[in-house]
């Protein structure tokens, strides 16, 4: 599981994670209400007990160049998914999307 998929999975269950991450503002925009808690959960998922928000945010920057995710300037801990770009990236990566150009991954289907 990639970090962007993990964040999306947290956002899909607001009743469980509202105190750590939540949708906000424009379409695809979300804010880490408690970034340290999000980092802890990511570290737990990846079995990296020393995960911090600083390390997690460094990993998020990797997605900026790919335009999968961008930082919302002027809003602390706020980011935006670019769902159409995610689908394009998956097509290039050789996933099921590449075999069937009409395929949309289930985890992002509700957001397109």
PDB file of C-alpha atoms in Angstrom:
ATOM      1  CA  UNK A   1       0.000   0.000   0.000  1.00  0.00           C
ATOM      2  CA  UNK A   2       1.313   3.416  -0.934  1.00  0.00           C
ATOM      3  CA  UNK A   3       1.057   6.429   1.349  1.00  0.00           C
ATOM      4  CA  UNK A   4      -1.578   8.167  -0.791  1.00  0.00           C
ATOM      5  CA  UNK A   5      -3.724   5.001  -0.660  1.00  0.00           C
ATOM      6  CA  UNK A   6      -3.313   4.846   3.105  1.00  0.00           C
ATOM      7  CA  UNK A   7      -4.423   8.473   3.508  1.00  0.00           C
ATOM      8  CA  UNK A   8      -7.414   7.836   1.289  1.00  0.00           C
ATOM      9  CA  UNK A   9      -8.345   4.782   3.365  1.00  0.00           C
ATOM     10  CA  UNK A  10      -8.311   6.904   6.535  1.00  0.00           C
ATOM     11  CA  UNK A  11     -10.483   9.530   4.850  1.00  0.00           C
ATOM     12  CA  UNK A  12     -12.970   6.857   3.767  1.00  0.00           C
ATOM     13  CA  UNK A  13     -13.728   6.055   7.416  1.00  0.00           C
ATOM     14  CA  UNK A  14     -14.399   9.443   9.009  1.00  0.00           C
ATOM     15  CA  UNK A  15     -16.160   7.911  12.002  1.00  0.00           C
ATOM     16  CA  UNK A  16     -12.885   6.213  12.970  1.00  0.00           C
ATOM     17  CA  UNK A  17     -10.328   8.850  11.980  1.00  0.00           C
ATOM     18  CA  UNK A  18     -12.063  12.247  12.233  1.00  0.00           C
ATOM     19  CA  UNK A  19      -9.786  13.305  15.071  1.00  0.00           C
ATOM     20  CA  UNK A  20      -6.693  12.714  12.909  1.00  0.00           C
ATOM     21  CA  UNK A  21      -7.644  13.459   9.259  1.00  0.00           C
ATOM     22  CA  UNK A  22     -10.698  14.912   7.495  1.00  0.00           C
ATOM     23  CA  UNK A  23     -11.975  16.174   4.153  1.00  0.00           C
ATOM     24  CA  UNK A  24     -12.024  19.945   3.965  1.00  0.00           C
ATOM     25  CA  UNK A  25     -12.760  22.697   1.486  1.00  0.00           C
ATOM     26  CA  UNK A  26     -12.582  22.028  -2.246  1.00  0.00           C
ATOM     27  CA  UNK A  27     -12.993  18.666  -3.951  1.00  0.00           C
ATOM     28  CA  UNK A  28     -10.121  16.357  -3.017  1.00  0.00           C
ATOM     29  CA  UNK A  29      -8.818  18.657  -0.289  1.00  0.00           C
ATOM     30  CA  UNK A  30      -8.091  17.235   3.153  1.00  0.00           C
ATOM     31  CA  UNK A  31      -6.397  18.293   6.377  1.00  0.00           C
ATOM     32  CA  UNK A  32      -4.437  16.324   8.901  1.00  0.00           C
ATOM     33  CA  UNK A  33      -6.139  17.424  12.114  1.00  0.00           C
ATOM     34  CA  UNK A  34      -3.545  15.535  14.136  1.00  0.00           C
ATOM     35  CA  UNK A  35      -0.528  14.967  11.850  1.00  0.00           C
ATOM     36  CA  UNK A  36       1.443  13.119  14.529  1.00  0.00           C
ATOM     37  CA  UNK A  37      -1.389  10.608  14.872  1.00  0.00           C
ATOM     38  CA  UNK A  38      -1.567  10.118  11.082  1.00  0.00           C
ATOM     39  CA  UNK A  39       2.207   9.513  11.057  1.00  0.00           C
ATOM     40  CA  UNK A  40       1.906   7.053  13.945  1.00  0.00           C
ATOM     41  CA  UNK A  41      -0.802   5.105  12.103  1.00  0.00           C
ATOM     42  CA  UNK A  42       1.304   5.060   8.916  1.00  0.00           C
ATOM     43  CA  UNK A  43       4.305   3.849  10.888  1.00  0.00           C
ATOM     44  CA  UNK A  44       2.166   1.146  12.465  1.00  0.00           C
ATOM     45  CA  UNK A  45       0.940   0.051   9.020  1.00  0.00           C
ATOM     46  CA  UNK A  46       4.495  -0.082   7.608  1.00  0.00           C
ATOM     47  CA  UNK A  47       5.985  -1.518  10.812  1.00  0.00           C
ATOM     48  CA  UNK A  48       8.197   1.544  11.276  1.00  0.00           C
ATOM     49  CA  UNK A  49       7.786   2.531  14.916  1.00  0.00           C
ATOM     50  CA  UNK A  50       9.879   5.716  14.600  1.00  0.00           C
ATOM     51  CA  UNK A  51       7.619   7.348  11.990  1.00  0.00           C
ATOM     52  CA  UNK A  52       7.062  11.070  12.539  1.00  0.00           C
ATOM     53  CA  UNK A  53       5.118  13.724  10.670  1.00  0.00           C
ATOM     54  CA  UNK A  54       8.440  15.139   9.459  1.00  0.00           C
ATOM     55  CA  UNK A  55       9.283  11.816   7.792  1.00  0.00           C
ATOM     56  CA  UNK A  56       5.743  11.375   6.475  1.00  0.00           C
ATOM     57  CA  UNK A  57       5.687  14.881   4.970  1.00  0.00           C
ATOM     58  CA  UNK A  58       8.990  14.158   3.228  1.00  0.00           C
ATOM     59  CA  UNK A  59       7.344  11.125   1.637  1.00  0.00           C
ATOM     60  CA  UNK A  60       4.348  13.245   0.613  1.00  0.00           C
ATOM     61  CA  UNK A  61       6.643  15.596  -1.334  1.00  0.00           C
ATOM     62  CA  UNK A  62       7.425  12.693  -3.656  1.00  0.00           C
ATOM     63  CA  UNK A  63       3.830  12.960  -4.924  1.00  0.00           C
ATOM     64  CA  UNK A  64       4.125  16.686  -5.748  1.00  0.00           C
ATOM     65  CA  UNK A  65       6.232  16.085  -8.871  1.00  0.00           C
ATOM     66  CA  UNK A  66       3.853  13.369 -10.013  1.00  0.00           C
ATOM     67  CA  UNK A  67       0.892  15.716  -9.388  1.00  0.00           C
ATOM     68  CA  UNK A  68      -0.851  12.988  -7.382  1.00  0.00           C
ATOM     69  CA  UNK A  69      -1.048  15.282  -4.380  1.00  0.00           C
ATOM     70  CA  UNK A  70      -0.225  18.915  -3.714  1.00  0.00           C
ATOM     71  CA  UNK A  71       0.209  21.020  -0.595  1.00  0.00           C
ATOM     72  CA  UNK A  72      -2.346  23.783  -0.128  1.00  0.00           C
ATOM     73  CA  UNK A  73      -0.267  26.882   0.547  1.00  0.00           C
ATOM     74  CA  UNK A  74      -1.367  29.013   3.454  1.00  0.00           C
ATOM     75  CA  UNK A  75      -3.205  26.137   5.140  1.00  0.00           C
ATOM     76  CA  UNK A  76      -1.246  24.104   7.620  1.00  0.00           C
ATOM     77  CA  UNK A  77      -1.314  20.288   7.165  1.00  0.00           C
ATOM     78  CA  UNK A  78      -3.698  20.653   4.210  1.00  0.00           C
ATOM     79  CA  UNK A  79      -3.261  18.778   0.924  1.00  0.00           C
ATOM     80  CA  UNK A  80      -5.247  18.011  -2.200  1.00  0.00           C
ATOM     81  CA  UNK A  81      -5.587  14.777  -4.181  1.00  0.00           C
ATOM     82  CA  UNK A  82      -5.615  14.954  -7.981  1.00  0.00           C
ATOM     83  CA  UNK A  83      -7.673  11.864  -8.736  1.00  0.00           C
ATOM     84  CA  UNK A  84      -7.529  12.040 -12.520  1.00  0.00           C
ATOM     85  CA  UNK A  85      -3.747  12.216 -12.320  1.00  0.00           C
ATOM     86  CA  UNK A  86      -3.708   9.155 -10.048  1.00  0.00           C
ATOM     87  CA  UNK A  87      -5.601   7.166 -12.685  1.00  0.00           C
ATOM     88  CA  UNK A  88      -3.154   8.362 -15.380  1.00  0.00           C
ATOM     89  CA  UNK A  89      -0.179   7.293 -13.244  1.00  0.00           C
ATOM     90  CA  UNK A  90      -1.723   3.884 -12.662  1.00  0.00           C
ATOM     91  CA  UNK A  91      -2.219   3.393 -16.406  1.00  0.00           C
ATOM     92  CA  UNK A  92       1.494   4.011 -16.968  1.00  0.00           C
ATOM     93  CA  UNK A  93       2.476   1.715 -14.111  1.00  0.00           C
ATOM     94  CA  UNK A  94       0.991  -1.404 -15.696  1.00  0.00           C
ATOM     95  CA  UNK A  95      -1.817  -1.987 -13.241  1.00  0.00           C
ATOM     96  CA  UNK A  96      -5.274  -3.324 -14.132  1.00  0.00           C
ATOM     97  CA  UNK A  97      -6.015   0.150 -15.470  1.00  0.00           C
ATOM     98  CA  UNK A  98      -3.522  -0.376 -18.300  1.00  0.00           C
ATOM     99  CA  UNK A  99      -5.127  -3.641 -19.380  1.00  0.00           C
ATOM    100  CA  UNK A 100      -8.604  -2.097 -19.387  1.00  0.00           C
ATOM    101  CA  UNK A 101      -8.609   1.635 -20.153  1.00  0.00           C
ATOM    102  CA  UNK A 102     -12.150   1.996 -18.791  1.00  0.00           C
ATOM    103  CA  UNK A 103     -11.172   0.537 -15.399  1.00  0.00           C
ATOM    104  CA  UNK A 104     -11.249   2.904 -12.425  1.00  0.00           C
ATOM    105  CA  UNK A 105      -9.744   1.611  -9.145  1.00  0.00           C
ATOM    106  CA  UNK A 106     -12.434   1.055  -6.524  1.00  0.00           C
ATOM    107  CA  UNK A 107     -10.633   3.099  -3.872  1.00  0.00           C
ATOM    108  CA  UNK A 108     -10.789   6.285  -5.944  1.00  0.00           C
ATOM    109  CA  UNK A 109     -13.997   5.700  -7.886  1.00  0.00           C
ATOM    110  CA  UNK A 110     -16.190   7.714  -5.487  1.00  0.00           C
ATOM    111  CA  UNK A 111     -13.952  10.759  -5.917  1.00  0.00           C
ATOM    112  CA  UNK A 112     -13.924  11.012  -9.712  1.00  0.00           C
TER     113      UNK A 112
END
